[in-house]
CSV table of C-alpha atoms and ligand atoms in Angstrom, one decimal:
chain,number,residue,atom,x,y,z
A,1,MET,CA,0.0,0.0,0.0
A,2,ALA,CA,1.2,3.5,-0.8
A,3,THR,CA,2.2,5.6,2.1
A,4,SER,CA,3.0,9.3,2.2
A,5,SER,CA,6.7,8.5,1.7
A,6,SER,CA,6.1,6.4,-1.3
A,7,PRO,CA,4.2,8.1,-4.1
A,8,ALA,CA,1.4,6.0,-5.7
A,9,TRP,CA,2.8,6.9,-9.2
A,10,THR,CA,6.0,6.9,-11.1
A,11,ALA,CA,7.1,9.6,-13.6
A,12,THR,CA,8.8,9.1,-17.0
A,13,PRO,CA,11.6,11.5,-18.0
A,14,ALA,CA,10.5,13.6,-21.0
A,15,THR,CA,14.0,12.9,-22.4
A,16,ASP,CA,13.1,9.2,-22.6
A,17,ALA,CA,12.2,9.2,-26.4
A,18,SER,CA,10.8,5.7,-26.5
A,19,GLY,CA,8.7,6.3,-23.4
A,20,VAL,CA,7.4,9.5,-24.9
A,21,GLU,CA,6.7,7.7,-28.2
A,22,SER,CA,4.6,4.9,-26.5
A,23,THR,CA,2.8,7.6,-24.4
A,24,CYS,CA,1.9,9.4,-27.6
A,25,LYS,CA,0.6,6.3,-29.3
A,26,LYS,CA,-1.5,5.4,-26.3
A,27,TYR,CA,-3.1,8.9,-26.0
A,28,GLY,CA,-3.3,10.0,-29.6
A,29,LEU,CA,-0.7,12.7,-29.6
A,30,THR,CA,2.2,13.2,-31.9
A,31,VAL,CA,5.6,13.4,-30.3
A,32,ASP,CA,5.8,17.1,-31.5
A,33,GLU,CA,2.5,17.8,-29.8
A,34,PHE,CA,3.6,16.3,-26.6
A,35,HIS,CA,6.8,18.3,-26.5
A,36,GLU,CA,4.9,21.5,-27.5
A,37,LEU,CA,2.6,20.9,-24.6
A,38,ARG,CA,5.5,20.3,-22.3
A,39,ARG,CA,7.4,23.4,-23.3
A,40,ARG,CA,4.3,25.6,-23.1
A,41,CYS,CA,3.1,24.4,-19.7
A,42,VAL,CA,6.7,24.6,-18.2
A,43,ALA,CA,7.3,28.1,-19.7
A,44,SER,CA,3.9,29.2,-18.4
A,45,LYS,CA,5.0,28.7,-14.8
A,46,ALA,CA,7.0,31.9,-15.2
A,47,THR,CA,3.7,33.9,-15.8
A,48,ALA,CA,2.1,32.7,-12.5
A,49,TYR,CA,0.9,35.4,-10.1
A,50,CYS,CA,1.3,33.5,-6.8
A,51,PRO,CA,2.7,35.8,-4.2
A,52,TYR,CA,0.7,34.1,-1.4
A,53,SER,CA,1.4,30.4,-2.1
A,54,ARG,CA,4.6,30.8,-3.9
A,55,PHE,CA,3.5,27.7,-5.7
A,56,ARG,CA,3.8,28.2,-9.5
A,57,VAL,CA,1.6,26.2,-11.8
A,58,GLY,CA,1.7,26.4,-15.7
A,59,ALA,CA,-0.9,24.8,-17.9
A,60,SER,CA,-1.3,24.2,-21.6
A,61,VAL,CA,-4.1,22.7,-23.7
A,62,ILE,CA,-4.5,21.6,-27.3
A,63,SER,CA,-7.9,21.9,-29.0
A,64,VAL,CA,-9.3,19.5,-31.5
A,65,ASN,CA,-8.3,22.0,-34.1
A,66,ASN,CA,-4.7,21.7,-32.8
A,67,ALA,CA,-4.7,25.3,-31.4
A,68,TYR,CA,-2.7,25.7,-28.1
A,69,PHE,CA,-3.7,27.9,-25.2
A,70,ASP,CA,-1.6,28.5,-22.0
A,71,GLY,CA,-2.3,29.7,-18.5
A,72,ALA,CA,-0.9,30.0,-15.0
A,73,ASN,CA,-2.4,30.4,-11.6
A,74,VAL,CA,-3.5,33.9,-10.6
A,75,GLU,CA,-3.9,34.4,-6.9
A,76,ASN,CA,-5.7,37.2,-5.0
A,77,ALA,CA,-5.4,39.0,-1.6
A,78,SER,CA,-8.8,37.5,-0.9
A,79,TYR,CA,-7.4,33.9,-1.1
A,80,PRO,CA,-10.5,32.0,-2.5
A,81,VAL,CA,-10.8,34.3,-5.4
A,82,GLY,CA,-7.6,33.0,-7.0
A,83,THR,CA,-7.8,30.9,-10.1
A,84,CYS,CA,-5.8,27.8,-11.0
A,85,ALA,CA,-3.6,27.5,-14.1
A,86,GLU,CA,-5.8,24.9,-15.8
A,87,ARG,CA,-8.9,27.0,-15.6
A,88,VAL,CA,-7.1,30.0,-16.9
A,89,ALA,CA,-5.7,28.1,-20.0
A,90,ILE,CA,-9.2,26.5,-20.7
A,91,ALA,CA,-11.0,29.8,-20.3
A,92,LYS,CA,-8.7,31.3,-22.9
A,93,ALA,CA,-9.4,28.4,-25.3
A,94,VAL,CA,-13.1,28.7,-24.8
A,95,THR,CA,-13.3,32.4,-25.2
A,96,GLU,CA,-11.3,32.1,-28.4
A,97,GLY,CA,-13.9,29.6,-29.8
A,98,HIS,CA,-12.2,26.4,-28.9
A,99,ARG,CA,-14.6,24.2,-26.8
A,100,LYS,CA,-13.2,20.8,-27.5
A,101,LEU,CA,-9.8,19.8,-26.1
A,102,ARG,CA,-7.7,16.9,-27.0
A,103,ALA,CA,-5.2,17.1,-24.1
A,104,VAL,CA,-4.3,19.1,-21.0
A,105,ALA,CA,-0.8,19.5,-19.6
A,106,VAL,CA,0.2,21.0,-16.3
A,107,ALA,CA,3.6,21.7,-14.7
A,108,THR,CA,4.7,22.5,-11.2
A,109,ASP,CA,8.0,22.9,-9.2
A,110,ILE,CA,7.5,19.7,-7.2
A,111,ALA,CA,7.9,16.0,-7.5
A,112,PRO,CA,6.1,13.7,-7.9
A,113,PRO,CA,3.9,15.6,-10.4
A,114,ALA,CA,1.0,17.6,-9.0
A,115,SER,CA,-2.4,16.6,-10.3
A,116,PRO,CA,-5.2,19.1,-11.1
A,117,CYS,CA,-7.4,20.0,-8.1
A,118,GLY,CA,-10.9,18.8,-7.9
A,119,MET,CA,-12.4,22.0,-9.2
A,120,CYS,CA,-10.1,21.9,-12.2
A,121,ARG,CA,-11.0,18.3,-12.9
A,122,GLN,CA,-14.7,19.3,-13.1
A,123,PHE,CA,-13.8,22.3,-15.2
A,124,ILE,CA,-11.8,20.1,-17.7
A,125,ARG,CA,-14.7,17.6,-17.8
A,126,GLU,CA,-16.8,20.2,-19.6
A,127,PHE,CA,-14.5,20.6,-22.5
A,128,CYS,CA,-12.5,17.4,-22.8
A,129,ALA,CA,-13.5,13.8,-23.7
A,130,LEU,CA,-13.4,11.3,-20.8
A,131,ASP,CA,-10.5,9.4,-22.4
A,132,GLY,CA,-8.6,12.6,-23.0
A,133,PRO,CA,-5.1,12.7,-21.4
A,134,ILE,CA,-4.0,14.9,-18.6
A,135,ILE,CA,-0.3,15.1,-18.7
A,136,MET,CA,1.4,16.2,-15.4
A,137,PHE,CA,5.0,17.3,-15.3
A,138,ASP,CA,7.1,17.5,-12.2
A,139,LYS,CA,9.9,20.0,-11.4
A,140,ASP,CA,12.3,18.1,-13.7
A,141,GLU,CA,9.9,17.5,-16.5
A,142,ASN,CA,9.3,13.9,-15.6
A,143,TYR,CA,5.7,13.2,-16.4
A,144,THR,CA,2.7,11.0,-15.5
A,145,VAL,CA,-0.4,10.7,-17.7
A,146,LEU,CA,-3.9,9.8,-16.6
A,147,ARG,CA,-7.1,9.9,-18.6
A,148,LEU,CA,-9.7,12.4,-17.4
A,149,GLN,CA,-12.0,9.5,-16.4
A,150,GLU,CA,-9.2,8.1,-14.2
A,151,LEU,CA,-8.9,11.4,-12.4
A,152,LEU,CA,-12.6,12.0,-12.1
A,153,PRO,CA,-14.6,8.8,-12.2
A,154,LEU,CA,-18.3,8.7,-12.3
A,155,SER,CA,-18.2,12.3,-13.3
A,156,PHE,CA,-21.1,14.7,-13.9
A,157,GLY,CA,-21.1,16.4,-17.3
A,158,PRO,CA,-23.2,18.5,-19.7
A,159,GLU,CA,-25.1,15.4,-21.2
A,160,ALA,CA,-26.8,15.0,-17.8
A,161,LEU,CA,-28.6,18.3,-18.4
A,162,PRO,CA,-31.0,17.8,-21.3
A,163,SER,CA,-31.2,21.6,-21.7
A,164,ALA,CA,-27.5,21.6,-22.7
A,165,SER,CA,-28.2,19.7,-25.9
A,166,SER,CA,-31.7,20.8,-26.9
A,167,LEU,CA,-30.8,24.5,-27.0
A,168,PRO,CA,-28.8,26.3,-29.8
A,169,PRO,CA,-25.1,26.5,-28.9
A,170,VAL,CA,-24.3,29.5,-26.7
B,201,LIG,N1,-3.2,25.4,-8.3
B,201,LIG,C1,-3.3,25.3,-9.6
B,201,LIG,O1,-3.1,26.3,-10.3
B,201,LIG,N2,-3.7,24.2,-10.2
B,201,LIG,C2,-4.1,23.0,-9.5
B,201,LIG,O2,-4.6,22.1,-10.0
B,201,LIG,C3,-3.7,23.0,-8.0
B,201,LIG,C4,-3.4,24.3,-7.4
B,201,LIG,C5,-2.7,26.7,-7.7
B,201,LIG,C6,-3.8,27.4,-6.9
B,201,LIG,C7,-2.9,28.2,-6.0
B,201,LIG,O3,-2.6,29.4,-6.7
B,201,LIG,C8,-1.6,27.4,-5.8
B,201,LIG,O4,-1.6,26.4,-6.8
B,201,LIG,C9,-1.5,26.7,-4.5
B,201,LIG,O5,-2.6,26.0,-4.2
């Protein structure tokens, strides 16, 4: 059984070319797309506004039209008002007209990789297929991938609300 001193997951170095190749095959990404997501989410950490937690998070998403959007966490003096990196990146995609995402990548300065918080998992659920990959990079760019349905089992989504499909898209 995993304890607090033995993480429940292992992370693969992004420099392991054959590991990245098999990850990409499994999750329907090209190797170039994987590395673009990696570079973007890692670089986005530098744009975080996190004077309170000092915990930088960068995120990047790729849409079904292969457009990339990046974000970072944006905190607030009124702590609960702060927004996570994943939601910043996804809101940018959505407000630019990209509502369907192929993959989400997130990077932090810790190891093992941090996974999206519960609120972000639900936010991702709105715009990403259940089998979509969530790629999590640690401080050294080692990564772990899980599908959205693994991070958020038995999830609640738009199809549960009939009004979401019977109305014109808004
Ligand atoms: N944070 C994210 O940006 N994404 C997550 O999924 C987890 C937490 C941010 C929120 C806050 O600015 C800082 O990390 C510490 O919780």
